Amino acid sequence: MKASEVLSDLKRRFPNEPEYLQAVEEVITTIEDEYNKHPEFERYNLIERLCIPDRIFSFRISWVDDKGNVQNNMGYRIQHNNAIGPYKGGIRFHSSVNQSILKFLAFEQTFKNSLTTLPMGGGKGGSDFNPKGKSDMEVMRFCQAFLAELWRHIGPDTDVPAGDIGVGGREVGYMFGMYKKMAREHTGTFTGKGLEFGGSLVRPEATGYGNVYFLLNMLATRGIDIKGKKVAISGSGNVATYTAKKLLSLGAKVVTMSDSNGTIYVPEGISEEQLEYIFKLKNIYRGRIKEFAEEYGCEYFDGERPWKVKCDIAMPSATQNELDGDDARMLLENGVIAVSEGANMPSTPEAVHQFLAAKILYAPGKAANAGGVSVSGLEMSQNSEKISWSAEEVDAKLQSIMKNIHEQCVKYGIQEDGTVNYVKGANVAGFMKVAKAMMAQGII
Ligand code: NDP
């Protein structure tokens, strides 16, 4: 089948999976030219096999809350593609989780993991469990119930989950504990583990730091210095806070952060002390970003996203489709020079189209946020070798991986006018490696 035919066929077969179709459409339309240069790909119906996950597990998770009520959630694991290594990708706990969202994330993850140059396939999982307002014990019981089913599908050389929205060190710890008990082995089956039991230094920081390193590589192509630049960040979770931390250390000004209820605006830039407050607010007290505005008396946009403020750089780091065509227009009117995505697919197709047309520096998540899974890959290496590297060693490797991903994007995304289409670059580079591996392994 031709690439475009595969897309219309997938639309017919999965009409109720809009996020999955959105991610697939973006990739297929950007790799089509390259794909058509290889008639053998069509003969092997490679694109269809690459778009449809290898397998999907879905299951009921029953657990008991603190009041003694029995709760039921849905759990999923999408094993998308393991042509270049074991399935690898995070677990998301959020009330919005469904099969379409996890299929889009697993599909994206396959390309991202290919870009890292490390031997990792793509996968993703999660549940519609909402951790907000739950006690520690409830979260623990839920994680154990989730793993009671998931454990038989994962393993250090089979499928290695990690964190994502709603899943941080606490949840990974509980899930790893249950895995260890069920499988009766202490192996690197999860990444993002605590440092005491096989975690890697710099893993919590890696996605945010990696995004900033990617941004620095992009800015360097136009001779732009990050110092003094105003950066609008969305989210206030793992990716957002470590993005902000690295930016502050480089002299940039972080003017916004947000959560699902609203945005704080600090025109002079958030200080290190204020960022520390946000970190504690979100990770220890599990509060709302509004409380920051009350504490420091800054502006708060209730129920709004950050994109209307004047900034030089935007780094969406919350969730998918959080930056639409109108937001993109506002950012461009306000003179934004770069958008580097910490979240997965945060910009809608219309927003992406506008960024590309304006020829600003625009980095899609699958390239810019690949630092997280890269350090997860390094955690896997450390676990199998039973060693641990210093923070400096891991950070140096992370910087070098992000530089390499940037180079691959430039190689495949350079345009006639000398600008780089990072969307095309990332998709083609990620695709070619997986495609060659699949061709070599036959039709399976
Ligand atoms: P966290 O759970 O730590 O933080 C998520 C943040 O996004 C919170 O501030 C949350 O607000 C906000 N958010 C979540 N859903 C929505 C929504 N529907 N609307 C508005 N805001 C929302 O997750 P991470 O920081 O780990 O992940 C953020 C993004 O980065 C995701 O897209 C994830 O897939 C991606 N990513 C994460 C990686 C990692 O290593 N953690 C690696 C690569 C990508 P609230 O508290 O109100 O829910």
Coordinates of C-alpha atoms and ligand atoms in Angstrom, one line a residue:
M1 CA 0.0 0.0 0.0
K2 CA 1.1 3.6 -0.7
A3 CA 1.7 5.7 2.4
S4 CA -1.4 7.9 1.7
E5 CA -3.6 4.8 1.3
V6 CA -2.4 3.5 4.6
L7 CA -3.5 6.7 6.3
S8 CA -7.0 6.6 4.8
D9 CA -7.3 3.0 5.7
L10 CA -6.3 3.6 9.3
K11 CA -8.9 6.5 9.5
R12 CA -11.5 4.0 8.4
R13 CA -10.5 1.3 10.8
F14 CA -9.9 3.5 13.9
P15 CA -12.4 6.4 13.6
N16 CA -12.7 6.9 17.3
E17 CA -9.0 7.4 18.0
P18 CA -8.3 11.0 17.1
E19 CA -5.0 11.5 18.9
Y20 CA -3.6 8.3 17.4
L21 CA -4.7 9.4 13.9
Q22 CA -3.2 12.9 14.4
A23 CA 0.2 11.5 15.3
V24 CA 0.2 9.0 12.4
E25 CA -0.9 11.6 9.9
E26 CA 1.9 14.0 10.9
V27 CA 4.5 11.3 10.4
I28 CA 3.1 9.7 7.2
T29 CA 2.8 13.1 5.5
T30 CA 6.4 14.1 6.4
I31 CA 8.1 10.8 5.5
E32 CA 6.1 10.1 2.3
D33 CA 8.8 11.3 -0.1
E34 CA 11.5 9.3 1.6
Y35 CA 9.3 6.2 1.8
N36 CA 8.5 6.4 -1.9
K37 CA 12.2 6.3 -2.7
H38 CA 12.2 2.7 -1.4
P39 CA 9.9 0.4 -3.4
E40 CA 10.9 -2.5 -1.1
F41 CA 9.2 -0.8 1.8
E42 CA 5.9 -0.8 -0.1
R43 CA 6.4 -4.4 -1.1
Y44 CA 6.7 -5.3 2.6
N45 CA 3.8 -3.1 3.5
L46 CA 6.1 -1.6 6.0
I47 CA 4.3 1.6 6.9
E48 CA 1.1 -0.2 7.9
R49 CA 3.1 -2.6 10.1
L50 CA 4.9 0.4 11.6
C51 CA 1.7 2.3 12.4
I52 CA -0.3 -0.6 14.0
P53 CA 1.0 -1.6 17.4
D54 CA 2.5 -5.1 17.8
R55 CA 0.0 -5.8 20.6
I56 CA -2.2 -4.1 23.2
F57 CA -3.0 -5.3 26.7
S58 CA -6.1 -3.9 28.3
F59 CA -7.4 -4.9 31.7
R60 CA -9.6 -4.0 34.7
I61 CA -7.8 -2.8 37.9
S62 CA -9.8 -3.3 41.1
W63 CA -8.6 -1.7 44.3
V64 CA -10.0 -0.6 47.7
D65 CA -9.9 3.1 48.6
D66 CA -9.4 4.5 52.2
K67 CA -13.1 4.4 52.8
G68 CA -13.4 0.8 52.0
N69 CA -15.1 1.3 48.6
V70 CA -14.1 -0.9 45.7
Q71 CA -12.8 1.2 42.8
N72 CA -12.4 0.0 39.2
N73 CA -10.1 1.5 36.6
M74 CA -8.9 0.5 33.2
G75 CA -5.2 -0.3 32.6
Y76 CA -3.4 -0.6 29.3
R77 CA 0.0 -1.4 27.9
I78 CA 0.7 -0.7 24.2
Q79 CA 3.7 -2.7 22.9
H80 CA 4.1 -0.7 19.7
N81 CA 7.4 -1.8 18.0
N82 CA 10.5 -3.7 19.2
A83 CA 12.5 -3.8 16.0
I84 CA 15.5 -1.9 17.5
G85 CA 15.2 -3.0 21.2
P86 CA 12.9 -3.9 24.0
Y87 CA 9.6 -2.0 24.2
K88 CA 10.2 1.2 26.2
G89 CA 8.0 4.0 27.3
G90 CA 6.3 5.6 30.2
I91 CA 3.1 4.9 32.2
R92 CA 0.5 7.7 32.5
F93 CA -2.1 8.0 35.3
H94 CA -4.7 10.6 34.3
S95 CA -8.4 10.6 34.1
S96 CA -8.2 11.3 30.4
V97 CA -6.2 8.2 29.6
N98 CA -7.8 6.0 26.9
Q99 CA -6.5 3.7 24.1
S100 CA -6.2 6.4 21.5
I101 CA -4.0 8.6 23.7
L102 CA -1.7 5.7 24.6
K103 CA -1.6 4.5 21.0
F104 CA -0.4 8.0 19.9
L105 CA 2.2 8.1 22.7
A106 CA 3.5 4.6 21.9
F107 CA 3.7 5.4 18.2
E108 CA 5.6 8.7 18.9
Q109 CA 7.8 6.9 21.4
T110 CA 9.0 4.4 18.7
F111 CA 10.4 7.3 16.6
K112 CA 11.8 9.1 19.6
N113 CA 13.6 6.1 20.9
S114 CA 15.0 5.5 17.4
L115 CA 16.4 9.0 17.4
T116 CA 18.2 8.6 20.7
T117 CA 20.6 6.0 19.0
L118 CA 20.1 3.7 22.0
P119 CA 18.6 0.2 21.5
M120 CA 15.0 0.8 22.6
G121 CA 11.7 0.0 20.9
G122 CA 8.5 1.9 21.6
G123 CA 5.7 1.4 24.1
K124 CA 3.4 3.2 26.4
G125 CA 0.9 2.4 29.1
G126 CA -1.3 3.8 31.8
S127 CA -4.6 4.0 33.4
D128 CA -7.6 6.4 33.8
F129 CA -6.8 6.4 37.5
N130 CA -6.7 10.0 38.8
P131 CA -4.0 10.4 41.5
K132 CA -5.1 13.9 42.5
G133 CA -6.4 13.9 46.1
K134 CA -5.6 10.3 46.7
S135 CA -3.7 9.3 49.9
D136 CA -0.2 7.7 49.7
M137 CA -1.8 4.4 50.7
E138 CA -4.4 4.6 48.0
V139 CA -1.7 5.3 45.4
M140 CA 0.3 2.4 46.6
R141 CA -2.7 0.0 46.5
F142 CA -3.6 1.2 43.1
C143 CA 0.0 0.7 41.8
Q144 CA 0.1 -2.8 43.2
A145 CA -3.2 -3.7 41.7
F146 CA -2.0 -2.3 38.3
L147 CA 1.2 -4.4 38.5
A148 CA -0.6 -7.5 39.6
E149 CA -1.8 -7.7 36.0
L150 CA 1.0 -5.8 34.1
W151 CA 4.0 -7.7 35.6
R152 CA 3.6 -10.7 33.3
H153 CA 3.9 -8.6 30.2
I154 CA 7.1 -6.7 31.1
G155 CA 10.8 -7.5 31.9
P156 CA 14.3 -6.1 31.5
D157 CA 14.7 -7.4 28.0
T158 CA 11.0 -7.4 27.0
D159 CA 9.3 -4.1 28.0
V160 CA 10.7 -1.5 30.4
P161 CA 8.1 1.1 31.6
A162 CA 8.9 4.5 33.2
G163 CA 7.0 7.6 34.4
D164 CA 4.9 10.1 32.6
I165 CA 2.0 12.4 33.6
G166 CA 0.9 11.4 37.1
V167 CA 3.7 8.9 37.5
G168 CA 6.9 10.1 39.2
G169 CA 9.4 8.6 41.6
R170 CA 6.8 7.6 44.2
E171 CA 4.6 5.6 41.7
V172 CA 7.6 4.0 40.0
G173 CA 8.9 2.9 43.4
Y174 CA 5.5 1.2 44.3
M175 CA 5.2 -0.4 40.9
F176 CA 8.8 -1.6 40.9
G177 CA 8.3 -3.1 44.4
M178 CA 5.3 -5.1 43.2
Y179 CA 7.1 -6.2 40.0
K180 CA 10.0 -7.4 42.1
K181 CA 7.7 -9.4 44.3
M182 CA 5.7 -11.0 41.5
A183 CA 8.7 -11.8 39.2
R184 CA 11.0 -12.7 42.0
E185 CA 13.9 -10.8 40.4
H186 CA 15.6 -7.5 41.0
T187 CA 16.3 -6.3 37.5
G188 CA 16.1 -3.0 35.6
T189 CA 12.5 -3.5 34.6
F190 CA 11.5 0.0 35.4
T191 CA 13.4 3.2 34.8
G192 CA 13.1 6.4 36.9
K193 CA 13.7 4.2 40.0
G194 CA 15.0 5.6 43.3
L195 CA 18.8 6.0 43.5
E196 CA 19.0 3.4 46.3
F197 CA 17.6 0.6 44.1
G198 CA 19.1 1.1 40.6
G199 CA 17.9 4.5 39.5
S200 CA 20.2 6.8 37.5
L201 CA 21.5 10.2 38.6
V202 CA 20.0 12.9 36.4
R203 CA 17.0 10.8 35.3
P204 CA 14.5 13.1 37.1
E205 CA 16.1 16.2 35.4
A206 CA 16.7 14.6 32.0
T207 CA 13.6 15.5 30.0
G208 CA 13.7 19.2 31.0
Y209 CA 17.5 19.5 30.8
G210 CA 17.5 17.7 27.5
N211 CA 14.9 20.0 26.1
V212 CA 17.0 23.0 27.0
Y213 CA 20.1 21.4 25.5
F214 CA 18.1 20.8 22.3
L215 CA 17.0 24.4 22.3
L216 CA 20.6 25.6 22.8
N217 CA 21.6 23.6 19.7
M218 CA 18.8 25.2 17.7
L219 CA 19.6 28.7 18.9
A220 CA 23.2 28.2 18.0
T221 CA 22.3 27.7 14.3
R222 CA 21.1 31.4 14.3
G223 CA 23.8 32.7 16.7
I224 CA 21.2 33.5 19.4
D225 CA 22.2 33.6 23.1
I226 CA 19.7 32.2 25.7
K227 CA 20.8 34.7 28.3
G228 CA 18.0 37.2 29.2
K229 CA 15.5 35.5 26.9
K230 CA 11.9 35.4 28.2
V231 CA 10.6 31.9 28.2
A232 CA 6.9 30.8 28.7
I233 CA 6.6 27.3 30.1
S234 CA 3.4 25.4 30.6
G235 CA 2.9 22.8 33.3
S236 CA 4.5 22.6 36.7
G237 CA 5.4 18.9 36.9
N238 CA 8.6 17.0 36.3
V239 CA 9.4 18.3 32.8
A240 CA 8.4 21.9 33.4
T241 CA 10.2 22.3 36.7
Y242 CA 13.5 20.9 35.5
T243 CA 13.3 22.9 32.2
A244 CA 12.9 26.0 34.4
K245 CA 15.8 25.0 36.6
K246 CA 18.2 24.6 33.7
L247 CA 17.0 27.9 32.1
L248 CA 17.5 29.8 35.3
S249 CA 21.0 28.5 35.6
L250 CA 21.7 29.8 32.0
G251 CA 20.4 33.3 32.8
A252 CA 17.1 33.0 31.0
K253 CA 13.8 34.4 32.5
V254 CA 11.0 32.0 33.1
V255 CA 7.8 34.1 33.0
T256 CA 5.1 31.5 33.2
M257 CA 4.2 28.1 34.6
S258 CA 0.8 26.5 34.8
D259 CA -1.3 23.5 35.8
S260 CA -4.7 22.3 34.5
N261 CA -6.5 25.1 36.5
G262 CA -4.5 28.2 35.3
T263 CA -1.2 30.1 34.7
I264 CA 1.0 32.2 36.9
Y265 CA 2.7 35.2 35.2
V266 CA 5.9 36.7 36.5
P267 CA 7.2 39.2 33.9
E268 CA 10.5 39.8 35.7
G269 CA 11.2 36.0 35.8
I270 CA 10.7 33.4 38.5
S271 CA 13.6 33.3 41.0
E272 CA 15.3 30.1 42.1
E273 CA 13.6 30.4 45.5
Q274 CA 10.2 30.7 43.9
L275 CA 11.0 27.7 41.7
E276 CA 11.9 25.7 44.8
Y277 CA 8.5 26.7 46.2
I278 CA 6.8 25.3 43.1
F279 CA 8.7 22.1 43.3
K280 CA 7.6 21.6 46.9
L281 CA 4.1 22.7 46.2
K282 CA 3.7 20.1 43.5
N283 CA 5.7 17.2 44.8
I284 CA 5.3 17.4 48.6
Y285 CA 2.1 19.3 49.3
R286 CA 0.5 18.3 46.0
G287 CA -1.2 21.7 45.7
R288 CA -2.3 24.0 42.9
I289 CA -0.2 26.6 41.0
K290 CA -2.8 29.2 42.1
E291 CA -1.2 29.0 45.6
F292 CA 2.0 30.4 44.1
A293 CA 0.1 33.5 43.0
E294 CA -1.3 33.9 46.5
E295 CA 2.1 33.4 48.1
Y296 CA 4.0 35.8 45.9
G297 CA 1.2 38.2 44.7
C298 CA 1.8 37.7 41.0
E299 CA -0.8 37.7 38.2
Y300 CA -2.8 34.5 37.8
F301 CA -4.8 33.7 34.7
D302 CA -7.6 31.5 36.0
G303 CA -8.5 28.6 33.6
E304 CA -6.1 30.0 30.9
R305 CA -2.9 28.7 29.2
P306 CA 0.3 30.8 29.1
W307 CA 0.5 31.5 25.4
K308 CA -0.9 35.1 25.4
V309 CA 2.1 36.6 27.3
K310 CA 5.0 38.3 25.5
C311 CA 7.9 35.9 25.3
D312 CA 10.9 35.0 23.1
I313 CA 10.6 31.3 23.6
A314 CA 7.8 28.9 24.4
M315 CA 8.3 25.5 25.9
P316 CA 5.0 23.6 26.3
S317 CA 5.6 21.0 28.9
A318 CA 2.1 19.9 30.2
T319 CA 0.1 17.7 27.8
Q320 CA -1.1 17.0 24.2
N321 CA -2.9 19.6 22.1
E322 CA -2.4 22.4 24.7
L323 CA -1.3 24.9 22.1
D324 CA -3.7 25.5 19.3
G325 CA -3.8 27.7 16.1
D326 CA -5.0 30.8 18.0
D327 CA -2.2 30.4 20.6
A328 CA 0.4 30.0 17.9
R329 CA -0.9 33.2 16.2
M330 CA -0.6 35.1 19.5
L331 CA 2.9 33.8 20.1
L332 CA 4.1 34.7 16.6
E333 CA 2.5 38.2 16.9
N334 CA 4.4 38.7 20.1
G335 CA 7.6 37.8 18.4
V336 CA 8.4 34.3 19.5
I337 CA 11.6 33.0 18.0
A338 CA 11.6 29.4 19.2
V339 CA 9.2 26.7 20.4
S340 CA 10.7 23.6 21.9
E341 CA 8.3 20.9 23.1
G342 CA 8.8 19.2 26.4
A343 CA 5.4 17.6 26.3
N344 CA 4.3 15.0 23.6
M345 CA 2.4 16.5 20.7
P346 CA 1.4 19.7 22.7
S347 CA 0.9 21.7 19.5
T348 CA -2.2 21.0 17.3
P349 CA -1.6 20.5 13.6
E350 CA -2.7 24.1 12.9
A351 CA -0.2 25.4 15.4
V352 CA 2.6 23.3 13.9
H353 CA 1.7 24.5 10.4
Q354 CA 2.0 28.2 11.5
F355 CA 5.3 27.7 13.2
L356 CA 6.7 26.0 10.1
A357 CA 5.3 28.7 7.8
A358 CA 6.8 31.4 10.0
K359 CA 10.2 29.6 9.9
I360 CA 10.8 30.1 13.6
L361 CA 12.9 27.4 15.4
Y362 CA 10.3 24.8 16.1
A363 CA 11.3 21.5 17.7
P364 CA 8.7 18.7 18.0
G365 CA 8.5 16.7 21.2
K366 CA 9.8 13.5 19.8
A367 CA 13.2 15.2 19.3
A368 CA 13.2 17.9 22.0
N369 CA 12.0 15.8 24.9
A370 CA 13.9 12.6 24.0
G371 CA 16.4 13.4 26.8
G372 CA 14.1 11.6 29.3
V373 CA 14.1 8.3 27.6
S374 CA 17.7 8.7 26.7
V375 CA 18.7 8.7 30.3
S376 CA 16.3 5.9 30.9
G377 CA 18.3 4.0 28.3
L378 CA 21.4 4.9 30.2
E379 CA 19.7 3.6 33.4
M380 CA 19.1 0.3 31.7
S381 CA 22.8 0.1 30.7
Q382 CA 23.9 0.8 34.2
N383 CA 21.5 -1.8 35.6
S384 CA 22.6 -4.5 33.3
E385 CA 26.3 -3.8 34.0
K386 CA 25.5 -3.4 37.7
I387 CA 27.3 -0.1 38.0
S388 CA 26.4 3.6 38.4
W389 CA 27.8 6.6 36.7
S390 CA 28.3 10.0 38.3
A391 CA 25.9 12.9 37.6
E392 CA 28.6 14.6 35.5
E393 CA 29.0 11.4 33.3
V394 CA 25.3 11.1 32.7
D395 CA 24.8 14.8 32.0
A396 CA 27.7 14.7 29.5
K397 CA 26.2 11.7 27.7
L398 CA 22.8 13.5 27.7
Q399 CA 24.2 16.6 26.2
S400 CA 26.0 14.5 23.5
I401 CA 22.8 12.6 22.7
M402 CA 20.8 15.8 22.3
K403 CA 23.4 17.2 20.1
N404 CA 23.3 14.1 18.0
I405 CA 19.5 14.2 17.7
H406 CA 19.8 17.8 16.6
E407 CA 22.3 16.8 13.9
Q408 CA 20.1 14.1 12.6
C409 CA 17.2 16.5 12.4
V410 CA 19.3 19.0 10.5
K411 CA 20.6 16.2 8.1
Y412 CA 17.1 15.1 7.1
G413 CA 15.2 18.4 7.6
I414 CA 17.4 21.0 5.9
Q415 CA 15.5 23.1 3.4
E416 CA 16.6 24.8 0.2
D417 CA 16.7 28.2 1.9
G418 CA 19.0 26.9 4.6
T419 CA 16.3 26.7 7.4
V420 CA 15.6 23.4 9.1
N421 CA 12.2 21.7 9.2
Y422 CA 12.8 19.8 12.5
V423 CA 9.4 17.9 12.2
K424 CA 10.5 16.4 8.9
G425 CA 14.0 15.8 10.1
A426 CA 13.0 14.0 13.3
N427 CA 10.4 11.9 11.5
V428 CA 12.5 10.8 8.6
A429 CA 15.6 10.1 10.8
G430 CA 13.5 8.1 13.4
F431 CA 11.7 6.3 10.6
M432 CA 14.7 5.2 8.6
K433 CA 16.4 3.3 11.4
V434 CA 13.2 1.4 12.5
A435 CA 12.3 0.7 8.8
K436 CA 15.7 -0.8 8.1
A437 CA 15.6 -2.9 11.2
M438 CA 12.1 -4.2 10.3
M439 CA 13.2 -5.0 6.7
A440 CA 16.1 -7.0 8.0
Q441 CA 13.9 -9.0 10.4
G442 CA 11.3 -10.1 7.8
I443 CA 7.6 -10.1 8.0
I444 CA 6.7 -11.0 11.6
Ligands
NDP1 P1 3.7 15.6 35.5 O1 2.5 14.7 35.9 O2 4.9 15.6 36.4 O3 3.2 17.0 35.2 C1 2.2 17.3 34.3 C2 1.9 18.8 34.3 O4 1.0 19.1 33.2 C3 1.2 19.2 35.6 O5 1.5 20.6 35.8 C4 -0.3 19.1 35.1 O6 -1.2 19.9 35.9 C5 -0.2 19.5 33.7 N1 -1.3 18.9 32.9 C6 -1.6 17.6 32.8 N2 -2.7 17.4 32.1 C7 -3.1 18.6 31.7 C8 -4.2 19.1 31.0 N3 -5.1 18.2 30.4 N4 -4.3 20.4 30.8 C9 -3.5 21.3 31.4 N5 -2.4 20.9 32.1 C10 -2.3 19.6 32.3 O7 4.1 15.0 34.1 P2 5.4 15.2 33.3 O8 6.0 16.5 33.6 O9 6.2 14.0 33.4 O10 4.9 15.2 31.8 C11 4.6 16.4 31.1 C12 4.6 16.1 29.6 O11 5.9 15.7 29.2 C13 3.7 15.0 29.1 O12 3.2 15.3 27.8 C14 4.6 13.8 29.0 O13 4.1 12.8 28.1 C15 5.9 14.5 28.5 N6 7.1 13.8 28.7 C16 7.5 13.4 29.9 C17 8.7 12.7 30.1 C18 9.2 12.4 31.5 O14 10.4 12.0 31.6 N7 8.5 12.6 32.6 C19 9.5 12.3 29.0 C20 9.1 12.8 27.7 C21 7.9 13.5 27.6 P3 -2.1 19.3 37.0 O15 -1.3 19.1 38.2 O16 -3.2 20.3 37.2 O17 -2.6 18.0 36.4

